[in-house]
C-alpha cells in the first residue's frame, strides 16, 4: 500500500469507527429510589448497569446514556414522571418499574408515544394482557405466574383451608387470584381473603383474625420493607410454628437478612432461586458481587435481563434505535440467557419460564424443586396489534 492509499484507508477506518460510535441509546430508568420498594429499584438499576458496564458502556452497538426519575411507587405521579422522561428528556426506551399501578400508567404513556418500554419487575397482568402492545416487553413475571405455581405445592402437602393476606392493589390482588385459581381447582378452599392498603404494615389485627380462623396455612404477597415487617410480626405473634406461612418469593428475596431469622424455613415460589446450577448464574453472581459488594436478588436479575433484551434488539439493527420495527421483531424473537435459566418471550412479550420452589436458609433461598416448568402466563385479553 503506498502512502496515499494508506492515508485513505486510515481515514475510512476512522470514519467507520466514528459512525459506529455515533449510535446512541438513551435509557429512561423510572424506578423507586424512596419508599418501601426503594431497595428493589436499586437492585434493578444495579443489574441493568452491570450488563451495560460488562459491555463497555454499549448495548448492541449503541453507547448508552441514562435519564432517571424516582417514581416513589406512587401511581398518582406516574403519568407525569413517564412524560418527563419521554417528552423532556427524549429517552428512546422506558425501563420501569417495580409497582404494578405505576407501571400501568407508564404503559399508557408508552403506548401513546410509541416509546419502547421494558418492564423489569411490575407484574400487573394487564401489561401483557389487555394493555399488551408491540412496543411493551417484560423481563420479570406476571403477578399470576409465581403464585399460580404454589397451589399444587400446598395441595400435595395435604393443605386444604387457606387464608390469604396482601396489600390491596393490583399486584397483591392478582397474586392471590393466581394462587386461588390453581389451589381451588385442585379442591382447596380459601377461608378468608384479608387485605390492607398499600404500603401499610399494621399487621396486628389481621394476625389476630388468622389466629381465630385457624386455617391450615396462610398464603401472602408482600415485598420489600413490608415483607420484612410481616415475617417478623408473624413470628412474634407465635403463628409461625402453628400455621405455616407461604408466599410468592418476593416475601423472602432480598429481605431475609433484615428479617433476622424470622424468615427461616419459609417456602416460596419464584422464577429465581439461589443455587441454580447454570454457568450464566455463576458468572452473573460473581460479577455482581465484585461490582456492588453484595449478593444479587431476583430484582437484580430482572434488571440485568432488561439490558440483555434491549441489547438483542439493538444488535439486530446495528445500534440504530430509530429502527423500532426491527428492534421489536428481534426482541420478540429473543432467547435470553438469564441467570434464572434461559427463557423466550411469549406472544404477549412476557417470559415463559420455570417457577422454582425455594426454602429460606439463612440469608438465601436455595432451590428445592421446579414447581412449574416453562410456565406461560395465559395473557387473557391480549390482542397484539
Ligand atoms: C408489583 O407491584 O407488581 C410488585 C412489587 C414488588 C414485587 C413484586 C411485584
XYZ file of C-alpha atoms and ligand atoms in Angstrom:
394
model
C 0.000 0.000 0.000
C 1.503 3.416 -0.938
C 1.406 6.376 1.403
C -1.641 7.919 -0.328
C -3.831 4.795 -0.181
C -2.688 4.135 3.412
C -3.903 7.597 4.397
C -7.262 6.959 2.722
C -7.567 3.538 4.394
C -6.861 5.044 7.811
C -9.327 7.850 7.074
C -12.054 5.405 6.062
C -11.427 3.273 9.109
C -11.656 6.362 11.312
C -14.913 7.358 9.655
C -16.284 3.847 10.163
C -15.305 3.896 13.835
C -16.812 7.365 14.236
C -20.025 6.220 12.526
C -20.114 3.141 14.724
C -19.552 5.149 17.889
C -22.228 7.632 16.794
C -25.068 5.171 17.538
C -26.590 6.086 20.877
C -29.464 4.925 23.009
C -30.927 6.999 25.806
C -32.486 4.854 28.513
C -35.094 6.296 30.862
C -34.892 4.494 34.194
C -38.157 5.058 36.048
C -37.802 3.210 39.347
C -38.398 3.802 43.057
C -35.443 5.314 44.944
C -37.508 6.021 48.062
C -40.268 4.222 49.964
C -40.954 0.577 50.697
C -39.698 -0.573 47.263
C -36.516 1.574 47.216
C -34.128 -1.376 47.579
C -35.867 -3.165 44.727
C -35.336 -0.154 42.463
C -31.662 -0.017 43.369
C -31.154 -3.716 42.625
C -32.826 -3.350 39.206
C -30.647 -0.328 38.392
C -27.534 -2.216 39.511
C -28.429 -5.237 37.394
C -29.144 -3.138 34.295
C -25.964 -1.100 34.612
C -23.874 -4.196 35.325
C -24.712 -5.640 31.906
C -24.013 -2.309 30.206
C -20.696 -1.962 32.048
C -19.717 -5.540 31.201
C -20.145 -4.498 27.569
C -18.010 -1.365 27.743
C -20.933 1.039 28.153
C -22.563 -0.226 24.938
C -25.685 -2.209 24.102
C -25.898 -3.893 20.701
C -23.611 -1.341 19.058
C -25.038 1.796 20.682
C -23.446 3.749 23.502
C -25.770 4.109 26.483
C -26.778 7.226 28.386
C -29.375 7.481 31.131
C -32.108 9.759 32.410
C -33.584 8.767 35.746
C -36.623 9.560 37.843
C -37.624 8.381 41.333
C -41.226 7.235 40.869
C -41.720 6.791 44.644
C -44.027 3.826 43.844
C -46.748 6.460 43.604
C -49.329 5.821 40.851
C -50.659 9.388 41.225
C -47.340 10.793 39.955
C -46.679 8.108 37.357
C -48.052 9.716 34.192
C -46.202 12.978 34.851
C -42.974 11.127 35.645
C -43.155 8.990 32.492
C -43.924 12.069 30.388
C -40.877 13.837 31.866
C -38.665 11.058 30.575
C -40.317 10.804 27.163
C -41.023 14.463 26.395
C -38.476 16.441 28.434
C -35.524 14.036 28.326
C -36.317 12.442 24.953
C -35.480 8.897 26.031
C -35.560 6.123 23.419
C -36.598 3.410 25.861
C -38.534 3.466 29.127
C -37.282 0.926 31.676
C -39.562 0.552 34.683
C -40.898 -0.054 37.124
C -41.459 -2.003 40.367
C -45.049 -1.110 41.338
C -47.851 -2.508 39.166
C -50.043 0.599 39.391
C -47.183 2.886 38.373
C -46.228 0.562 35.502
C -49.760 0.623 34.102
C -49.664 4.420 33.875
C -46.226 4.205 32.244
C -47.556 1.706 29.709
C -50.285 4.135 28.696
C -47.621 6.810 28.042
C -45.503 4.259 26.134
C -48.474 3.197 24.015
C -49.480 6.802 23.268
C -45.954 7.910 22.323
C -44.925 4.530 20.812
C -41.851 4.566 23.042
C -40.233 1.180 23.623
C -40.864 0.010 27.178
C -39.212 -2.806 29.123
C -40.759 -3.746 32.464
C -38.063 -5.120 34.805
C -40.404 -6.019 37.664
C -44.043 -4.886 37.895
C -46.226 -7.956 37.490
C -49.541 -6.271 36.528
C -51.275 -8.939 34.463
C -52.695 -6.193 32.218
C -49.252 -5.197 30.849
C -49.079 -8.411 28.856
C -52.851 -8.857 28.890
C -55.392 -6.211 27.831
C -52.699 -3.488 27.704
C -50.248 -5.573 25.653
C -48.642 -3.788 22.716
C -45.843 -4.445 20.230
C -43.584 -1.891 21.963
C -44.121 -3.222 25.523
C -41.918 -6.046 26.840
C -41.391 -7.531 30.280
C -38.337 -9.364 31.655
C -39.884 -10.261 35.003
C -43.202 -12.116 35.519
C -46.940 -11.623 35.682
C -48.459 -11.445 39.139
C -50.262 -14.644 38.189
C -47.134 -16.708 37.435
C -45.267 -17.320 40.743
C -48.474 -17.604 42.790
C -50.243 -19.970 40.392
C -47.312 -22.357 40.870
C -47.874 -22.525 44.642
C -51.413 -24.036 44.572
C -50.333 -27.607 43.721
C -47.420 -27.399 46.205
C -49.830 -26.826 49.112
C -52.338 -29.400 47.878
C -49.568 -32.027 47.765
C -48.825 -31.260 51.411
C -52.447 -32.004 52.285
C -53.251 -28.346 52.980
C -56.950 -27.730 52.347
C -58.021 -24.478 54.089
C -56.043 -21.292 53.456
C -56.342 -17.647 54.498
C -54.758 -15.110 52.142
C -53.291 -11.749 53.131
C -51.949 -8.984 50.898
C -51.811 -5.294 50.133
C -54.951 -4.130 48.338
C -53.540 -3.124 44.973
C -53.237 -4.915 41.676
C -50.019 -6.845 42.417
C -51.337 -8.336 45.631
C -54.857 -8.960 44.380
C -53.671 -10.608 41.166
C -51.099 -12.709 43.017
C -53.863 -14.014 45.278
C -56.090 -14.701 42.244
C -53.283 -16.724 40.631
C -52.862 -18.814 43.777
C -56.617 -19.237 44.181
C -57.020 -20.431 40.600
C -54.756 -23.471 40.930
C -55.476 -24.137 44.620
C -59.273 -24.215 44.329
C -59.143 -26.121 41.011
C -57.412 -28.904 42.965
C -60.030 -28.893 45.755
C -58.530 -26.295 48.138
C -60.712 -23.781 49.981
C -59.993 -20.100 50.601
C -61.371 -19.465 54.078
C -60.878 -15.696 54.118
C -59.189 -13.087 51.890
C -57.607 -10.371 54.037
C -56.249 -7.131 52.589
C -54.775 -3.882 53.870
C -53.956 -0.690 51.964
C -50.504 -0.356 50.309
C -47.985 0.256 51.872
C -49.476 -0.160 55.407
C -47.711 -2.572 57.724
C -50.027 -2.558 60.754
C -50.493 -6.312 60.634
C -51.672 -6.989 64.182
C -55.471 -7.070 63.611
C -55.014 -9.434 60.652
C -52.775 -11.755 62.648
C -55.366 -11.851 65.419
C -58.028 -12.810 62.857
C -55.787 -15.541 61.412
C -55.255 -16.983 64.881
C -59.045 -17.086 65.337
C -59.745 -18.647 61.924
C -57.104 -21.381 62.422
C -56.561 -22.225 58.720
C -54.165 -24.990 57.635
C -51.873 -22.303 56.156
C -51.598 -18.646 55.134
C -50.603 -17.503 51.634
C -49.359 -13.916 51.181
C -47.994 -11.418 48.688
C -45.645 -8.845 50.218
C -42.299 -7.457 49.058
C -39.558 -5.109 50.223
C -39.864 -3.474 53.648
C -43.451 -4.695 54.079
C -42.357 -8.326 53.635
C -39.724 -7.926 56.356
C -42.262 -6.499 58.794
C -44.870 -9.189 58.017
C -42.454 -12.086 58.587
C -41.212 -10.557 61.850
C -44.731 -9.835 63.139
C -45.974 -13.298 62.099
C -43.167 -14.974 64.055
C -43.551 -12.615 67.041
C -47.300 -13.402 67.192
C -46.358 -17.070 67.674
C -48.064 -18.145 64.438
C -45.040 -19.389 62.526
C -44.957 -22.828 64.139
C -48.717 -23.414 64.293
C -49.986 -22.018 60.945
C -47.360 -22.283 58.193
C -46.778 -19.160 56.119
C -46.298 -19.395 52.328
C -45.963 -16.757 49.660
C -44.684 -15.804 46.260
C -40.907 -15.443 46.521
C -40.963 -11.641 46.860
C -41.598 -12.362 50.532
C -38.063 -13.674 51.045
C -35.994 -12.376 48.103
C -33.586 -9.666 49.211
C -35.326 -9.497 52.606
C -34.014 -12.429 54.682
C -31.072 -10.609 56.279
C -33.391 -7.838 57.508
C -35.840 -10.437 58.887
C -33.156 -11.560 61.332
C -34.188 -15.221 61.347
C -37.970 -14.702 61.159
C -37.943 -15.950 57.562
C -36.043 -19.160 58.271
C -37.613 -22.185 56.560
C -40.300 -20.254 54.633
C -41.298 -21.939 51.372
C -41.941 -19.629 48.437
C -42.305 -19.863 44.653
C -40.445 -17.610 42.228
C -38.681 -17.522 38.848
C -35.264 -17.249 40.533
C -33.542 -19.092 43.374
C -30.139 -19.493 44.980
C -28.001 -22.409 43.896
C -29.243 -22.740 40.334
C -26.696 -24.893 38.622
C -26.069 -22.926 35.447
C -22.881 -21.181 34.260
C -24.669 -17.907 33.476
C -25.896 -17.585 37.068
C -22.456 -18.342 38.479
C -20.805 -15.710 36.247
C -23.555 -13.159 36.972
C -23.333 -13.610 40.733
C -19.550 -13.280 40.748
C -19.701 -10.170 38.576
C -22.484 -8.563 40.653
C -20.703 -9.243 43.944
C -17.480 -7.784 42.571
C -19.245 -4.643 41.339
C -21.517 -3.974 44.312
C -20.092 -5.971 47.232
C -23.446 -7.675 47.800
C -25.277 -10.770 46.574
C -27.814 -10.195 43.790
C -31.516 -11.000 44.126
C -34.381 -11.535 41.700
C -34.716 -7.790 41.068
C -31.060 -7.528 40.007
C -31.602 -10.463 37.622
C -34.649 -8.777 36.062
C -32.692 -5.537 35.549
C -29.767 -7.430 34.011
C -32.140 -9.239 31.650
C -33.847 -5.966 30.670
C -30.435 -4.772 29.438
C -29.856 -8.113 27.678
C -33.205 -7.833 25.902
C -32.503 -4.264 24.806
C -29.065 -5.364 23.553
C -30.699 -8.111 21.473
C -32.988 -5.535 19.859
C -30.222 -3.041 19.193
C -27.782 -5.654 17.852
C -30.339 -6.663 15.222
C -30.475 -3.083 13.865
C -26.754 -2.354 14.316
C -27.415 0.023 17.178
C -29.863 2.209 15.225
C -32.562 2.756 17.822
C -34.726 4.636 15.314
C -35.393 1.263 13.595
C -38.106 0.488 16.108
C -39.818 -2.177 13.981
C -36.540 -4.071 13.559
C -35.876 -3.893 17.282
C -39.357 -5.081 18.221
C -39.077 -8.064 15.865
C -35.711 -9.069 17.323
C -36.809 -8.570 20.932
C -39.945 -10.653 20.416
C -37.847 -13.485 18.981
C -35.006 -13.212 21.523
C -33.996 -16.077 23.794
C -32.450 -14.537 26.877
C -29.564 -16.373 28.528
C -30.701 -15.357 32.002
C -29.182 -16.224 35.379
C -32.632 -17.717 36.170
C -32.221 -20.144 33.226
C -32.767 -19.233 29.595
C -36.206 -18.018 28.570
C -38.143 -16.955 25.493
C -40.848 -14.329 25.170
C -44.497 -15.376 24.905
C -46.506 -13.854 22.026
C -47.659 -11.266 24.616
C -43.984 -10.351 25.369
C -43.758 -11.937 28.834
C -41.155 -14.554 29.859
C -42.099 -18.213 29.542
C -40.105 -19.517 32.476
C -39.586 -22.106 35.174
C -41.017 -21.275 38.598
C -38.912 -22.654 41.442
C -39.953 -23.817 44.898
C -37.391 -22.402 47.384
C -36.803 -22.820 51.086
C -35.278 -19.926 53.059
C -31.970 -20.879 54.726
C -30.021 -18.147 56.487
C -29.902 -15.224 54.045
C -30.605 -17.243 50.908
C -33.422 -19.072 49.091
C -31.991 -22.340 47.791
C -33.965 -24.150 45.108
C -35.913 -27.189 46.322
C -37.636 -28.192 43.071
C -39.135 -26.820 39.868
C -42.722 -26.082 40.882
C -43.901 -25.318 37.329
C -41.763 -25.836 34.219
C -41.850 -23.335 31.336
C -44.916 -21.615 32.754
C -46.561 -19.174 30.325
C -48.991 -16.554 31.555
C -52.435 -17.068 29.949
C -52.269 -13.435 28.696
C -56.032 -13.073 28.953
C -57.311 -10.148 26.914
C -54.118 -9.548 24.931
C -54.770 -8.526 21.308
C -51.394 -7.679 19.839
C -51.867 -5.037 17.112
C -45.735 -5.130 41.776
O -46.279 -4.096 42.214
O -46.059 -5.599 40.670
C -44.682 -5.827 42.572
C -43.953 -5.134 43.511
C -42.965 -5.787 44.222
C -42.666 -7.118 43.974
C -43.406 -7.807 43.027
C -44.418 -7.164 42.321
